[in-house]
Coordinates of C-alpha atoms in Angstrom, one line a residue:
Chain A
M230 CA -10.6 25.4 100.7
I231 CA -8.2 26.6 98.2
V232 CA -7.0 30.0 99.0
G233 CA -5.3 32.5 96.7
E234 CA -4.3 36.0 96.4
R235 CA -4.4 38.3 93.6
K236 CA -1.0 39.1 91.8
P237 CA 0.2 42.6 91.8
L238 CA -1.5 44.8 89.3
E239 CA 1.6 45.6 87.5
E240 CA 2.3 41.8 86.8
I241 CA -1.3 41.2 85.6
A242 CA -1.1 44.3 83.4
E243 CA 2.3 43.3 82.0
M244 CA 0.7 39.7 80.9
L245 CA -2.3 41.5 79.2
K246 CA -0.7 44.6 77.6
V247 CA -0.8 43.4 73.8
Y248 CA -4.3 42.2 74.0
K249 CA -7.3 44.5 72.8
K250 CA -10.3 42.6 74.1
I251 CA -10.1 40.7 77.2
L252 CA -12.5 38.6 79.2
N253 CA -12.2 38.7 83.0
V254 CA -13.6 35.4 84.3
G255 CA -14.3 35.0 88.0
C256 CA -15.1 31.8 90.0
G257 CA -17.8 31.4 92.4
G258 CA -16.0 28.5 94.3
C259 CA -13.0 28.7 96.5
T260 CA -11.6 31.9 95.3
S261 CA -14.9 33.8 95.7
I262 CA -15.1 32.5 99.3
C263 CA -11.5 33.7 100.1
L264 CA -12.3 37.0 98.7
A265 CA -9.7 36.9 95.8
G266 CA -11.5 36.0 92.6
G267 CA -15.2 36.4 93.0
Q268 CA -17.6 38.6 91.1
K269 CA -16.6 41.8 93.2
E270 CA -12.9 41.1 92.7
V271 CA -13.5 40.6 89.0
A272 CA -15.2 44.1 89.1
Q273 CA -12.3 45.7 91.0
L274 CA -9.5 44.1 88.8
T275 CA -11.4 45.4 85.6
R276 CA -11.5 49.0 87.1
D277 CA -7.8 48.6 88.0
L278 CA -6.8 47.4 84.7
E279 CA -8.8 50.0 82.8
G280 CA -7.3 52.8 85.0
N281 CA -3.8 51.3 84.2
F282 CA -4.3 50.8 80.6
G283 CA -6.1 54.3 80.4
N284 CA -3.0 55.9 81.9
Q285 CA -1.0 54.3 79.1
G286 CA -3.3 55.6 76.5
A287 CA -4.1 52.0 75.4
D288 CA -7.5 51.3 73.9
V289 CA -8.6 48.0 75.7
Q290 CA -12.0 46.4 76.2
I291 CA -12.5 44.2 79.3
H292 CA -15.7 42.4 80.0
E293 CA -16.6 40.2 82.9
L294 CA -18.2 36.9 83.7
T295 CA -18.3 34.8 86.9
I296 CA -19.0 31.3 86.7
E297 CA -20.0 28.7 89.5
R298 CA -16.7 26.9 89.1
Q299 CA -13.9 27.0 86.6
C300 CA -12.9 23.4 87.4
N301 CA -15.9 21.5 86.2
A302 CA -17.1 21.2 82.5
D303 CA -20.8 21.7 83.6
F304 CA -20.5 25.3 84.2
F305 CA -19.2 26.5 80.9
A306 CA -22.2 26.9 78.8
D307 CA -21.9 30.7 78.9
L308 CA -18.2 30.9 78.4
D309 CA -18.3 28.6 75.5
V310 CA -20.5 31.1 73.5
M311 CA -18.5 34.0 74.6
V312 CA -14.8 32.9 74.3
K313 CA -14.5 33.6 70.4
D314 CA -15.1 37.3 70.8
Y315 CA -11.9 37.7 72.9
D316 CA -8.2 37.9 72.3
A317 CA -7.5 36.8 75.9
I318 CA -8.8 35.5 79.0
V319 CA -7.7 36.4 82.4
S320 CA -8.9 33.9 85.0
M321 CA -9.5 34.8 88.8
A322 CA -9.8 31.1 89.6
C323 CA -7.2 28.8 91.3
G324 CA -4.5 27.2 89.3
A325 CA -6.7 24.3 88.7
G326 CA -9.3 26.5 87.2
V327 CA -7.0 28.6 85.0
Q328 CA -5.6 25.3 83.5
F329 CA -9.1 23.8 82.9
V330 CA -10.1 27.0 81.0
A331 CA -6.7 26.9 79.2
D332 CA -7.2 23.3 78.0
R333 CA -10.9 23.9 77.1
Y334 CA -9.9 26.9 74.8
P335 CA -6.4 26.1 73.5
Q336 CA -6.7 28.8 70.9
T337 CA -7.1 31.7 73.5
P338 CA -4.3 32.8 75.7
V339 CA -5.5 32.3 79.3
F340 CA -3.7 34.2 82.2
P341 CA -3.8 33.8 86.0
A342 CA -4.8 36.8 88.1
L343 CA -4.1 35.0 91.4
N344 CA -1.3 33.1 92.8
T345 CA -2.9 30.1 94.2
T346 CA -1.3 29.8 97.9
F347 CA -2.5 27.1 99.9
V348 CA -5.3 24.7 101.2
G349 CA -6.7 26.2 104.3
F350 CA -9.5 27.4 106.7
D351 CA -11.2 30.7 107.4
K352 CA -9.7 32.2 110.6
D353 CA -11.8 35.3 110.4
V354 CA -13.3 37.5 107.8
G355 CA -10.6 38.0 105.1
W356 CA -8.1 35.8 107.2
Y357 CA -7.1 32.5 106.1
E358 CA -4.5 29.9 107.2
E359 CA -2.9 26.9 105.7
N360 CA -3.5 23.8 107.4
C361 CA -3.1 21.1 104.5
R362 CA -0.4 20.7 102.1
T363 CA -2.0 17.8 100.2
C364 CA 0.7 15.5 101.0
G365 CA -1.4 12.6 100.0
D366 CA -0.6 10.5 103.1
C367 CA -2.9 12.0 105.7
V368 CA -1.7 11.2 109.3
L369 CA -4.2 13.3 111.3
G370 CA -6.0 10.3 112.7
E371 CA -2.7 9.6 114.7
T372 CA -2.0 13.1 115.4
A373 CA -5.2 14.2 117.0
G374 CA -6.2 16.3 113.9
I375 CA -3.0 18.4 114.0
C376 CA -1.1 18.1 110.7
P377 CA 2.6 17.8 111.2
V378 CA 3.4 19.0 107.6
T379 CA 1.9 22.3 107.9
R380 CA 2.0 23.1 111.6
C381 CA 5.4 21.8 112.4
A382 CA 8.1 24.2 110.9
K383 CA 10.2 21.3 110.2
S384 CA 7.5 19.0 109.1
L385 CA 8.7 16.5 111.6
F386 CA 6.7 13.1 111.7
N387 CA 8.2 11.8 115.0
G388 CA 8.6 15.2 116.8
P389 CA 9.1 17.1 118.8
C390 CA 12.6 18.1 117.6
G391 CA 13.8 19.2 121.2
G392 CA 13.7 22.8 120.6
T393 CA 10.3 23.6 121.9
R394 CA 10.4 26.8 124.0
A395 CA 9.4 26.9 127.6
D396 CA 6.1 28.7 126.7
G397 CA 5.3 26.0 124.2
T398 CA 6.1 27.9 121.0
C399 CA 8.4 26.6 118.2
E400 CA 12.1 27.4 118.2
V401 CA 12.0 28.2 114.5
D402 CA 8.9 30.4 114.4
K403 CA 7.9 31.8 117.8
T404 CA 4.5 32.9 116.6
I405 CA 3.4 29.5 116.4
P406 CA 2.8 26.7 118.9
C407 CA 5.1 23.7 118.8
A408 CA 2.9 21.3 116.8
W409 CA 4.1 18.2 118.6
Y410 CA 3.4 19.8 122.0
E411 CA -0.1 20.6 120.9
I412 CA -0.4 17.0 119.5
H413 CA 0.7 15.6 122.8
K414 CA -1.8 17.8 124.8
R415 CA -4.7 16.8 122.6
L416 CA -3.8 13.0 122.6
K417 CA -3.5 13.1 126.2
A418 CA -6.9 14.8 126.8
Q419 CA -8.4 12.1 124.4
G420 CA -6.7 9.3 126.3
R421 CA -4.7 8.4 123.3
L422 CA -1.4 9.0 124.4
D423 CA 0.0 5.8 123.2
L424 CA 0.0 7.0 119.7
I425 CA 2.8 9.5 120.5
H426 CA 5.2 6.6 120.7
K427 CA 4.4 5.3 117.1
V428 CA 7.3 5.6 114.9
R429 CA 6.5 6.6 111.4
P430 CA 9.1 5.6 108.8
A431 CA 10.3 8.0 106.2
R432 CA 7.7 9.0 104.0
E433 CA 7.3 9.2 100.3
W434 CA 6.7 12.6 99.6
V435 CA 4.0 12.1 96.9
N436 CA 3.1 15.6 96.3
Q437 CA 6.1 16.3 94.4
T438 CA 4.6 14.5 91.3
R439 CA 1.4 15.2 89.5
R440 CA -1.5 13.1 91.0
S441 CA -5.0 11.8 90.0
V442 CA -7.9 10.6 92.0
I443 CA -10.9 8.5 91.0
Q444 CA -13.2 7.9 94.0
E445 CA -13.7 4.3 94.8
P446 CA -17.3 4.0 93.9
Y447 CA -16.6 5.4 90.5
K448 CA -13.5 3.3 89.4
E449 CA -15.7 0.9 87.4
R450 CA -16.9 3.6 85.1
Y451 CA -13.3 4.3 83.9
T452 CA -11.9 0.7 83.6
K453 CA -12.4 -1.0 80.1
Chain B
M199 CA -65.6 59.6 121.1
A200 CA -64.3 62.5 123.2
Q201 CA -63.1 59.9 125.8
F202 CA -61.3 58.1 123.0
V203 CA -59.8 61.2 121.7
A204 CA -58.6 62.0 125.3
F205 CA -57.0 58.6 125.6
I206 CA -55.1 58.9 122.2
K207 CA -53.9 62.4 123.2
G208 CA -53.0 61.4 126.7
P209 CA -52.2 58.0 128.1
M210 CA -51.7 56.4 124.6
V211 CA -48.7 58.5 123.8
W212 CA -47.1 57.5 127.0
I213 CA -48.0 53.9 126.2
A214 CA -46.5 54.1 122.7
F215 CA -43.2 55.7 123.8
G216 CA -43.0 53.2 126.6
V217 CA -43.5 50.1 124.3
F218 CA -41.1 51.9 121.7
F219 CA -38.3 52.3 124.2
A220 CA -38.8 49.0 126.2
G221 CA -39.2 47.3 122.9
L222 CA -35.8 48.6 121.5
I223 CA -33.9 48.0 124.9
I224 CA -35.3 44.3 125.0
Q225 CA -34.3 43.8 121.4
G226 CA -30.7 45.2 122.1
W227 CA -30.5 42.9 125.0
R228 CA -31.7 40.0 123.1
F229 CA -29.1 40.5 120.6
F230 CA -26.3 40.7 123.1
T231 CA -27.4 37.5 124.6
M232 CA -28.0 35.6 121.3
S233 CA -24.5 36.6 120.1
R234 CA -21.0 36.3 121.6
K235 CA -17.7 38.1 121.6
K236 CA -15.4 36.5 119.2
D237 CA -12.2 35.0 120.9
P238 CA -9.3 37.2 119.8
A239 CA -6.9 35.4 117.5
Y240 CA -4.6 33.4 119.7
I241 CA -0.9 33.7 119.0
P242 CA 0.8 32.0 122.0
G243 CA 3.8 33.3 123.7
T244 CA 4.1 36.4 121.7
E245 CA 2.2 39.1 123.6
K246 CA 4.7 40.1 126.1
K247 CA 7.6 39.9 123.6
K248 CA 5.7 42.2 121.2
K249 CA 5.3 44.9 123.8
K250 CA 9.0 44.9 124.2
K251 CA 9.7 45.1 120.6
K252 CA 7.4 48.2 120.3
K253 CA 9.3 49.9 123.0
K254 CA 12.5 49.2 121.2
K255 CA 11.0 50.5 117.9
S256 CA 9.7 53.7 119.3
K257 CA 13.1 54.5 120.7
K258 CA 14.7 53.8 117.2
T259 CA 12.1 56.1 115.5
K260 CA 12.5 58.9 117.8
A261 CA 16.2 58.9 117.0
K262 CA 15.5 59.0 113.3
K263 CA 12.8 61.7 113.4
K264 CA 15.1 64.4 112.6
K265 CA 14.6 64.8 108.8
P266 CA 12.4 67.8 108.0
K267 CA 9.0 67.0 106.6
T268 CA 8.0 68.4 103.2
I269 CA 4.6 69.4 102.3
M270 CA 4.1 66.3 100.4
D271 CA 5.2 64.1 103.3
R272 CA 2.4 65.8 105.3
L273 CA -0.3 65.4 102.6
Q274 CA 0.7 61.7 101.8
P275 CA -1.4 60.2 104.7
L276 CA -4.4 62.4 103.7
I277 CA -4.2 61.6 100.1
A278 CA -4.0 57.7 101.1
F279 CA -7.1 58.2 103.4
A280 CA -9.1 60.1 100.7
D281 CA -8.1 57.5 98.1
K282 CA -9.2 54.8 100.4
R283 CA -12.4 56.3 100.9
W284 CA -13.0 57.0 97.3
D285 CA -12.2 53.4 96.6
N286 CA -14.6 52.3 99.1
L287 CA -17.5 54.7 97.7
E288 CA -16.5 53.3 94.2
N289 CA -17.2 49.9 95.5
S290 CA -20.2 50.5 97.4
M291 CA -23.9 50.8 96.9
F292 CA -23.7 54.3 95.7
R293 CA -22.0 53.1 92.5
I294 CA -24.5 50.4 91.7
H295 CA -27.8 52.1 93.0
P296 CA -27.0 55.8 93.2
L297 CA -30.6 56.9 93.3
V298 CA -31.8 54.3 95.9
S299 CA -28.8 55.1 98.0
V300 CA -29.3 58.9 98.0
V301 CA -33.1 58.7 98.3
T302 CA -33.0 56.2 101.2
I303 CA -30.4 58.5 103.2
I304 CA -32.6 61.6 102.8
F305 CA -35.6 59.4 103.8
H306 CA -34.1 58.1 106.9
V307 CA -32.5 61.4 108.1
F308 CA -35.7 63.3 107.5
L309 CA -37.6 60.5 109.3
F310 CA -35.8 61.4 112.5
V311 CA -35.2 65.1 112.0
I312 CA -38.7 66.1 111.2
P313 CA -40.6 64.9 114.3
I314 CA -37.7 65.7 116.7
L315 CA -37.1 69.3 115.5
L316 CA -40.8 70.1 114.5
L317 CA -41.9 73.3 116.4
A318 CA -45.5 71.9 117.1
H319 CA -43.8 68.6 118.8
N320 CA -41.3 70.7 120.7
E321 CA -44.2 72.9 122.1
L322 CA -46.0 69.8 123.2
F323 CA -42.7 68.5 124.7
R324 CA -42.2 71.8 126.5
A325 CA -45.8 71.6 128.0
A326 CA -45.1 68.2 129.3
F327 CA -41.5 68.5 130.5
G328 CA -40.7 72.2 130.8
F329 CA -37.9 72.3 128.2
S330 CA -37.5 71.2 124.7
L331 CA -35.0 70.7 121.8
P332 CA -34.3 73.5 119.4
S333 CA -36.9 73.7 116.6
L334 CA -36.7 74.2 112.9
S335 CA -38.9 76.8 111.3
D336 CA -42.4 75.6 110.1
Q337 CA -41.3 76.5 106.4
T338 CA -38.2 74.4 106.7
T339 CA -39.9 71.3 108.2
D340 CA -42.8 71.8 105.7
M341 CA -40.5 71.7 102.9
M342 CA -38.5 68.7 104.4
T343 CA -41.9 66.9 104.7
I344 CA -42.6 67.3 101.0
I345 CA -39.1 65.8 100.1
F346 CA -39.8 62.9 102.5
L347 CA -43.1 62.2 101.0
L348 CA -41.6 62.3 97.5
C349 CA -39.0 59.8 98.8
G350 CA -41.8 57.6 100.3
G351 CA -43.5 58.0 96.9
F352 CA -40.3 56.8 95.2
F353 CA -40.3 53.5 97.5
L354 CA -43.9 52.8 96.6
F355 CA -43.1 53.3 93.0
R356 CA -40.5 50.9 93.2
R357 CA -42.3 48.3 95.2
I358 CA -45.1 48.2 92.4
F359 CA -43.2 48.9 89.1
V360 CA -39.8 47.5 89.5
R361 CA -39.8 43.8 88.7
R362 CA -37.2 42.6 91.1
V363 CA -38.8 44.4 94.0
R364 CA -42.2 43.3 93.1
A365 CA -41.1 39.8 93.1
I366 CA -40.3 39.8 96.8
T367 CA -43.1 42.3 97.8
T368 CA -45.9 41.2 100.1
W369 CA -49.1 43.1 101.4
W370 CA -47.2 43.5 104.6
D371 CA -44.6 45.9 102.8
F372 CA -47.3 48.2 101.7
V373 CA -48.8 48.2 105.3
M374 CA -45.3 49.0 106.7
L375 CA -44.9 51.9 104.2
A376 CA -48.4 53.2 104.8
V377 CA -47.7 53.1 108.6
T378 CA -44.4 55.1 108.2
L379 CA -46.0 57.6 105.8
T380 CA -49.3 58.4 107.4
P381 CA -48.0 60.4 110.3
F382 CA -46.1 62.6 108.0
I383 CA -49.0 62.9 105.5
T384 CA -51.5 63.8 108.1
G385 CA -49.0 66.1 109.9
F386 CA -48.6 67.9 106.5
M387 CA -52.3 68.1 106.1
A388 CA -52.9 69.3 109.6
F389 CA -50.4 72.1 109.2
R390 CA -51.9 73.2 106.0
Q391 CA -55.4 72.8 107.7
W392 CA -56.4 70.4 104.7
G393 CA -59.6 68.3 105.8
D394 CA -61.3 68.1 108.9
Y395 CA -58.7 69.2 111.3
P396 CA -59.8 67.2 114.5
T397 CA -59.9 64.0 112.2
V398 CA -56.7 64.6 110.6
M399 CA -55.0 65.2 114.1
L400 CA -56.5 62.0 115.4
V401 CA -55.3 59.9 112.5
H402 CA -51.9 61.5 112.9
M403 CA -51.8 60.6 116.5
I404 CA -53.0 57.1 116.0
S405 CA -50.6 56.3 113.0
G406 CA -47.8 57.9 115.0
E407 CA -48.4 55.7 118.0
L408 CA -48.9 52.6 115.8
M409 CA -45.5 53.4 114.1
L410 CA -43.7 53.6 117.6
I411 CA -45.3 50.4 118.9
L412 CA -44.6 48.4 115.7
I413 CA -40.9 49.4 115.5
P414 CA -39.4 47.0 117.9
F415 CA -41.4 44.1 116.5
T416 CA -41.4 44.4 112.7
K417 CA -38.9 45.1 110.0
L418 CA -38.9 48.6 111.3
G419 CA -36.7 47.2 113.9
H420 CA -33.7 47.8 111.4
M421 CA -33.5 51.1 113.2
I422 CA -31.4 49.5 115.8
Y423 CA -30.6 46.2 114.0
F424 CA -28.9 47.9 111.2
F425 CA -26.3 49.3 113.6
L426 CA -26.2 45.9 115.6
Y427 CA -25.8 43.7 112.5
R428 CA -23.5 45.8 110.5
V429 CA -21.3 47.2 113.2
L430 CA -21.0 44.5 115.7
I431 CA -21.1 41.3 113.6
G432 CA -18.1 40.5 111.7
S433 CA -18.5 40.0 108.0
E434 CA -17.1 41.1 104.6
Y435 CA -19.4 44.0 104.7
S436 CA -19.3 45.0 108.3
F437 CA -18.2 48.6 109.3
G438 CA -15.3 48.3 111.4
Q439 CA -13.9 45.1 112.8
G440 CA -17.1 43.2 113.8
K441 CA -15.9 41.5 116.9
R442 CA -19.2 39.6 117.7
A443 CA -20.5 36.4 116.1
W444 CA -23.4 34.0 116.6
Chain C
M67 CA -39.6 6.8 98.9
S68 CA -41.9 7.8 101.7
T69 CA -43.8 11.0 101.0
Q70 CA -43.8 11.5 104.7
V71 CA -41.4 13.8 106.7
N72 CA -40.7 14.0 110.2
R73 CA -42.6 17.3 111.1
E74 CA -41.8 17.2 114.7
Q75 CA -38.0 17.1 113.8
I76 CA -38.3 19.9 111.4
K77 CA -40.3 21.9 113.9
G78 CA -37.6 21.3 116.4
M79 CA -34.9 22.5 114.1
L80 CA -36.9 25.7 113.3
K81 CA -37.5 26.5 117.0
A82 CA -33.9 25.9 117.9
H83 CA -32.9 28.7 115.5
K84 CA -35.9 30.8 115.7
P85 CA -34.7 33.8 117.5
R86 CA -32.0 34.4 115.0
M87 CA -33.7 33.2 111.7
K88 CA -37.0 34.9 112.4
R89 CA -35.2 38.3 113.1
Y90 CA -33.4 37.9 109.9
L91 CA -36.6 37.1 108.1
S92 CA -38.4 39.9 109.7
H93 CA -35.8 42.5 109.1
C94 CA -35.3 41.7 105.4
M95 CA -36.5 45.0 103.9
H96 CA -37.5 43.4 100.6
C97 CA -35.5 46.1 99.0
S98 CA -33.7 43.8 96.5
L99 CA -30.4 45.5 97.0
C100 CA -28.8 42.2 97.6
A101 CA -29.3 41.3 93.9
E102 CA -26.2 42.6 92.2
S103 CA -23.9 41.0 94.8
C104 CA -24.9 37.5 93.6
F105 CA -23.1 36.4 90.4
L106 CA -25.8 33.9 89.6
Y107 CA -28.4 36.7 89.3
M108 CA -25.9 38.6 87.2
K109 CA -25.1 35.6 85.1
N110 CA -28.9 34.6 84.6
D111 CA -30.1 37.8 83.0
K112 CA -30.9 39.3 86.2
D113 CA -33.7 36.8 86.9
P114 CA -35.3 37.8 90.2
R115 CA -35.5 34.4 91.2
Y116 CA -31.7 34.3 91.9
M117 CA -32.0 37.4 94.1
P118 CA -30.6 36.2 97.6
S119 CA -33.6 37.5 99.3
Y120 CA -35.8 35.9 96.9
K121 CA -34.0 32.4 97.7
V122 CA -34.4 32.9 101.3
L123 CA -37.8 34.1 101.4
N124 CA -39.1 31.3 99.2
S125 CA -37.1 28.5 101.2
L126 CA -36.5 29.2 104.9
G127 CA -39.3 31.9 104.8
K128 CA -41.8 29.6 103.6
L129 CA -40.7 26.8 106.2
Y130 CA -41.2 29.2 108.8
R131 CA -44.5 30.5 107.6
K132 CA -45.9 27.0 107.4
G133 CA -44.4 26.3 110.9
G134 CA -42.7 23.1 109.5
R135 CA -46.0 21.6 108.3
V136 CA -44.5 20.4 105.1
D137 CA -44.4 17.4 102.9
R138 CA -41.5 15.9 100.8
A139 CA -42.6 17.6 97.5
F140 CA -42.3 20.9 99.3
L141 CA -38.7 20.0 100.5
E142 CA -37.9 18.8 96.9
D143 CA -38.9 22.2 95.5
I144 CA -36.8 24.2 98.0
K145 CA -34.1 21.7 97.2
E146 CA -33.8 23.5 93.7
I147 CA -33.6 26.8 95.2
V148 CA -31.0 26.3 97.9
W149 CA -28.8 24.0 96.0
K150 CA -29.0 24.8 92.5
N151 CA -29.7 28.5 92.6
C152 CA -27.1 29.0 95.2
V153 CA -23.5 28.0 95.7
L154 CA -23.1 29.3 99.2
C155 CA -20.1 31.5 98.2
K156 CA -21.3 33.7 101.0
R157 CA -20.7 37.0 98.9
C158 CA -24.3 38.3 99.3
Y159 CA -24.6 41.9 100.4
C160 CA -27.4 43.0 102.6
P161 CA -27.7 46.6 103.5
V162 CA -29.3 45.8 106.8
G163 CA -26.9 43.2 107.6
V164 CA -29.0 40.1 107.3
D165 CA -26.9 36.9 107.1
I166 CA -28.2 35.3 103.9
P167 CA -25.8 32.4 103.6
A168 CA -26.7 31.3 107.1
M169 CA -30.3 30.9 106.2
I170 CA -29.6 29.0 103.1
A171 CA -27.3 26.6 105.0
F172 CA -29.9 26.1 107.5
A173 CA -32.6 25.4 105.0
R174 CA -30.1 22.8 103.4
S175 CA -29.6 21.1 106.8
I176 CA -33.4 20.9 107.2
C177 CA -33.8 19.2 103.8
R178 CA -30.8 16.9 104.6
S179 CA -32.4 15.9 107.9
Q180 CA -35.2 14.5 105.9
G181 CA -33.0 12.9 103.4
V182 CA -33.6 15.5 100.6
H183 CA -30.3 16.4 98.9
P184 CA -29.0 16.6 95.5
D185 CA -28.3 13.2 94.2
E186 CA -25.3 12.0 92.1
E187 CA -26.6 13.0 88.9
Q188 CA -27.3 16.8 90.0
S189 CA -23.9 18.3 89.6
W190 CA -25.1 21.4 91.4
L191 CA -22.5 21.3 94.1

């Protein structure tokens, strides 16, 4: 899922300081699950901002609403009605949600409360780790489910680099295992070690430009 | 009838406590067999090196610790600690449901303290075992019982008149509340000699024994499960680190 | 579509998770303190049907009370509860420590095992 973390309070307060009536919108999707932008975090941010603005003697009203997701038009019925009463929106969704809201209400300034950090998994309560960089050309089938982009410090596709330490850790970052060592171990355990010899050509890093996806069964709907 | 009363006063007390303690132990044991210790996060190859680093750091900090500490320096960690505790309190149930939070704490504390520190119970305990816990005065436990019953009344009120509680209330909730409150009501009545004393005492004993027997097997089991779930199982709301999982 | 469901399969699933799920259902104190932690409850004018405890007691709770002796219509009813009224954001608070999301997820898997799940037109997910 998408993981984010809240921006420093000073940065958020700086963005919002000229507005008098602010709507703080949370998201019940990824940012709620990663404990960054759910209802509870919306309440916390409101308290923090009120404290911050209060200290500066500013008279600001901040109201709250959390919706299921901010990246799908189906969930905006409540927000559509409320938005006209506010000077600004601060969104605790990921970057996708913030932009969706901004596109939907172009007259109202929309500000991000989070920095969207990565796509990853839950390691433990409150602890998330990146394991996908949405490169757009997934090779996990050949690397026994270990992503060489995120888990190799050099993002090598035909690794290892030769710098693997004796204990199996990475020469660049000794807190992580060498991804290609792990790939080798797992392919061997699965009896698929022949894949380790496959040479992958230089890739086209497609995640540097804006992308769009229409799932195959739905393509017909959007072609004229 | 006399035989029945003798049974309730005698063997049934032992049976009730036996079921209570055995039940709780079995429930605790079942919890530990059903759950497992979480594997600690694995960072390969770093543990030994981390230890070496710690030793180096401590040498360095010892060398630097020559600056005199001001009062503010000493107070700073305390302020941070108090700040964090206040923040936790602000974010907790006390803020959203202050009345329910306070009432439930008083209710649960008195639920334990009244029977354990009651003079009459301790005299029975002394007669059976030759020693007892210290007792509170009858005046004190009498007052505590009144407060306890008011708390129980608050829960009953909530169950009947608060819409959101009513929406999930079943007849069993009323039974459980009755089972919990009856020993205290009858004990209060017996102390003040209200009603037919032998009957009141009989109901007191039966309801107390019933409550003890039901604790391990019903929602009253939250007596231990509250701690098992909220301290041991890791979650956003766990107290402490929560090193167990299912 | 058949109105029959595989009751033996449902019973098997219920039995496999019984120790944990029955304990959770039993230890629910019916206190309603979980309500405010659910943003859907807050968003829907504090409708008690969105309380996490309500959702669980009326989906998995009913499944266990009926011992798995249910039909497709019943599963279609609880489909609304466990998919439409819950996004499984896992932020529900319970003072006792009951794991409400686990029960919703389990109820979903029972529905799915019988082919009951939101279809394309139901964008509840």
